[in-house]
Protein backbone atom coordinates (compact mmCIF):
# COMPACT_ATOMS: atom_id res chain seq x y z
CA UNK A 1 0.00 0.00 0.00
CA UNK A 2 1.38 3.38 -0.98
CA UNK A 3 1.23 6.02 1.71
CA UNK A 4 1.09 9.77 1.26
CA UNK A 5 3.57 11.83 3.18
CA UNK A 6 4.01 15.49 3.94
CA UNK A 7 7.14 17.35 4.85
CA UNK A 8 8.09 20.81 6.00
CA UNK A 9 11.44 22.47 5.40
CA UNK A 10 12.77 25.72 6.74
CA UNK A 11 16.24 27.11 7.09
CA UNK A 12 17.25 30.45 8.51
CA UNK A 13 20.32 32.42 7.58
CA UNK A 14 22.68 33.05 10.46
CA UNK A 15 22.84 36.59 11.82
CA UNK A 16 26.49 37.01 10.86
CA UNK A 17 26.17 35.80 7.26
CA UNK A 18 25.06 37.43 4.04
CA UNK A 19 23.45 34.30 2.59
CA UNK A 20 22.17 30.91 3.64
CA UNK A 21 24.40 27.98 2.66
CA UNK A 22 21.85 25.28 3.55
CA UNK A 23 19.99 23.23 0.99
CA UNK A 24 17.39 20.50 0.73
CA UNK A 25 16.80 17.73 -1.78
CA UNK A 26 13.57 15.74 -2.07
CA UNK A 27 13.40 12.88 -4.54
CA UNK A 28 9.92 11.44 -4.86
CA UNK A 29 9.74 8.13 -6.74
CA UNK A 30 6.76 5.80 -7.00
CA UNK A 31 7.95 3.34 -4.33
CA UNK A 32 10.17 5.52 -2.18
CA UNK A 33 11.26 9.03 -1.31
CA UNK A 34 14.66 10.39 -0.39
CA UNK A 35 15.07 13.43 1.82
CA UNK A 36 18.51 15.02 2.13
CA UNK A 37 19.52 18.10 4.10
CA UNK A 38 22.82 19.88 3.49
CA UNK A 39 24.50 22.42 5.74
CA UNK A 40 27.41 24.23 4.14
CA UNK A 41 29.93 25.03 6.85
CA UNK A 42 30.01 28.82 6.88
CA UNK A 43 33.52 29.10 8.31
CA UNK A 44 34.93 27.02 5.42
CA UNK A 45 36.13 28.64 2.23
CA UNK A 46 33.85 26.52 -0.02
CA UNK A 47 31.08 25.37 2.33
CA UNK A 48 28.31 26.62 0.07
CA UNK A 49 29.80 24.97 -3.02
CA UNK A 50 30.27 21.72 -1.07
CA UNK A 51 26.59 21.66 -0.12
CA UNK A 52 25.58 22.30 -3.73
CA UNK A 53 27.96 19.65 -5.08
CA UNK A 54 26.70 17.14 -2.53
CA UNK A 55 23.11 17.81 -3.59
CA UNK A 56 24.03 17.46 -7.26
CA UNK A 57 25.97 14.22 -6.61
CA UNK A 58 22.99 12.59 -4.92
CA UNK A 59 20.58 13.82 -7.59
CA UNK A 60 22.73 12.38 -10.37
CA UNK A 61 23.71 9.07 -8.72
CA UNK A 62 21.06 7.91 -6.24
CA UNK A 63 19.48 5.29 -8.52
CA UNK A 64 22.65 3.21 -8.69
CA UNK A 65 22.61 2.92 -4.87
CA UNK A 66 18.97 1.86 -4.67
CA UNK A 67 18.98 -0.74 -7.42
CA UNK A 68 17.55 -3.84 -5.70
CA UNK A 69 19.13 -2.99 -2.34
CA UNK A 70 19.27 0.35 -0.56
CA UNK A 71 22.90 1.24 0.15
CA UNK A 72 22.84 4.74 1.65
CA UNK A 73 26.06 4.01 3.52
CA UNK A 74 28.00 3.55 0.26
CA UNK A 75 26.27 6.55 -1.33
CA UNK A 76 27.31 8.80 1.56
CA UNK A 77 30.86 7.42 1.53
CA UNK A 78 31.21 7.99 -2.23
CA UNK A 79 29.73 11.47 -1.86
CA UNK A 80 32.36 12.27 0.76
CA UNK A 81 35.12 10.95 -1.52
CA UNK A 82 33.75 13.11 -4.33
CA UNK A 83 34.01 16.22 -2.14
CA UNK A 84 37.46 15.30 -0.83
CA UNK A 85 38.72 14.80 -4.40
CA UNK A 86 37.12 17.97 -5.74
CA UNK A 87 39.17 21.02 -6.62
CA UNK A 88 37.48 22.95 -3.82
CA UNK A 89 39.55 24.22 -0.91
CA UNK A 90 37.78 23.40 2.35
CA UNK A 91 34.71 21.67 0.79
CA UNK A 92 33.01 21.26 4.16
CA UNK A 93 29.37 20.41 4.53
CA UNK A 94 27.32 18.26 6.79
CA UNK A 95 24.52 16.24 5.28
CA UNK A 96 21.84 13.90 6.44
CA UNK A 97 19.74 11.60 4.27
CA UNK A 98 16.61 9.53 4.86
CA UNK A 99 15.25 6.82 2.60
CA UNK A 100 11.49 6.39 3.03
CA UNK A 101 9.98 3.17 1.63
CA UNK A 102 6.38 3.84 0.63
CA UNK A 103 5.52 0.15 0.59
Coordinates of C-alpha atoms in Angstrom, one line a residue:
X1 CA 0.0 0.0 0.0
X2 CA 1.4 3.4 -1.0
X3 CA 1.2 6.0 1.7
X4 CA 1.1 9.8 1.3
X5 CA 3.6 11.8 3.2
X6 CA 4.0 15.5 3.9
X7 CA 7.1 17.3 4.9
X8 CA 8.1 20.8 6.0
X9 CA 11.4 22.5 5.4
X10 CA 12.8 25.7 6.7
X11 CA 16.2 27.1 7.1
X12 CA 17.3 30.4 8.5
X13 CA 20.3 32.4 7.6
X14 CA 22.7 33.1 10.5
X15 CA 22.8 36.6 11.8
X16 CA 26.5 37.0 10.9
X17 CA 26.2 35.8 7.3
X18 CA 25.1 37.4 4.0
X19 CA 23.5 34.3 2.6
X20 CA 22.2 30.9 3.6
X21 CA 24.4 28.0 2.7
X22 CA 21.9 25.3 3.6
X23 CA 20.0 23.2 1.0
X24 CA 17.4 20.5 0.7
X25 CA 16.8 17.7 -1.8
X26 CA 13.6 15.7 -2.1
X27 CA 13.4 12.9 -4.5
X28 CA 9.9 11.4 -4.9
X29 CA 9.7 8.1 -6.7
X30 CA 6.8 5.8 -7.0
X31 CA 7.9 3.3 -4.3
X32 CA 10.2 5.5 -2.2
X33 CA 11.3 9.0 -1.3
X34 CA 14.7 10.4 -0.4
X35 CA 15.1 13.4 1.8
X36 CA 18.5 15.0 2.1
X37 CA 19.5 18.1 4.1
X38 CA 22.8 19.9 3.5
X39 CA 24.5 22.4 5.7
X40 CA 27.4 24.2 4.1
X41 CA 29.9 25.0 6.9
X42 CA 30.0 28.8 6.9
X43 CA 33.5 29.1 8.3
X44 CA 34.9 27.0 5.4
X45 CA 36.1 28.6 2.2
X46 CA 33.8 26.5 0.0
X47 CA 31.1 25.4 2.3
X48 CA 28.3 26.6 0.1
X49 CA 29.8 25.0 -3.0
X50 CA 30.3 21.7 -1.1
X51 CA 26.6 21.7 -0.1
X52 CA 25.6 22.3 -3.7
X53 CA 28.0 19.7 -5.1
X54 CA 26.7 17.1 -2.5
X55 CA 23.1 17.8 -3.6
X56 CA 24.0 17.5 -7.3
X57 CA 26.0 14.2 -6.6
X58 CA 23.0 12.6 -4.9
X59 CA 20.6 13.8 -7.6
X60 CA 22.7 12.4 -10.4
X61 CA 23.7 9.1 -8.7
X62 CA 21.1 7.9 -6.2
X63 CA 19.5 5.3 -8.5
X64 CA 22.7 3.2 -8.7
X65 CA 22.6 2.9 -4.9
X66 CA 19.0 1.9 -4.7
X67 CA 19.0 -0.7 -7.4
X68 CA 17.6 -3.8 -5.7
X69 CA 19.1 -3.0 -2.3
X70 CA 19.3 0.4 -0.6
X71 CA 22.9 1.2 0.1
X72 CA 22.8 4.7 1.7
X73 CA 26.1 4.0 3.5
X74 CA 28.0 3.5 0.3
X75 CA 26.3 6.6 -1.3
X76 CA 27.3 8.8 1.6
X77 CA 30.9 7.4 1.5
X78 CA 31.2 8.0 -2.2
X79 CA 29.7 11.5 -1.9
X80 CA 32.4 12.3 0.8
X81 CA 35.1 10.9 -1.5
X82 CA 33.7 13.1 -4.3
X83 CA 34.0 16.2 -2.1
X84 CA 37.5 15.3 -0.8
X85 CA 38.7 14.8 -4.4
X86 CA 37.1 18.0 -5.7
X87 CA 39.2 21.0 -6.6
X88 CA 37.5 22.9 -3.8
X89 CA 39.5 24.2 -0.9
X90 CA 37.8 23.4 2.3
X91 CA 34.7 21.7 0.8
X92 CA 33.0 21.3 4.2
X93 CA 29.4 20.4 4.5
X94 CA 27.3 18.3 6.8
X95 CA 24.5 16.2 5.3
X96 CA 21.8 13.9 6.4
X97 CA 19.7 11.6 4.3
X98 CA 16.6 9.5 4.9
X99 CA 15.2 6.8 2.6
X100 CA 11.5 6.4 3.0
X101 CA 10.0 3.2 1.6
X102 CA 6.4 3.8 0.6
X103 CA 5.5 0.2 0.6

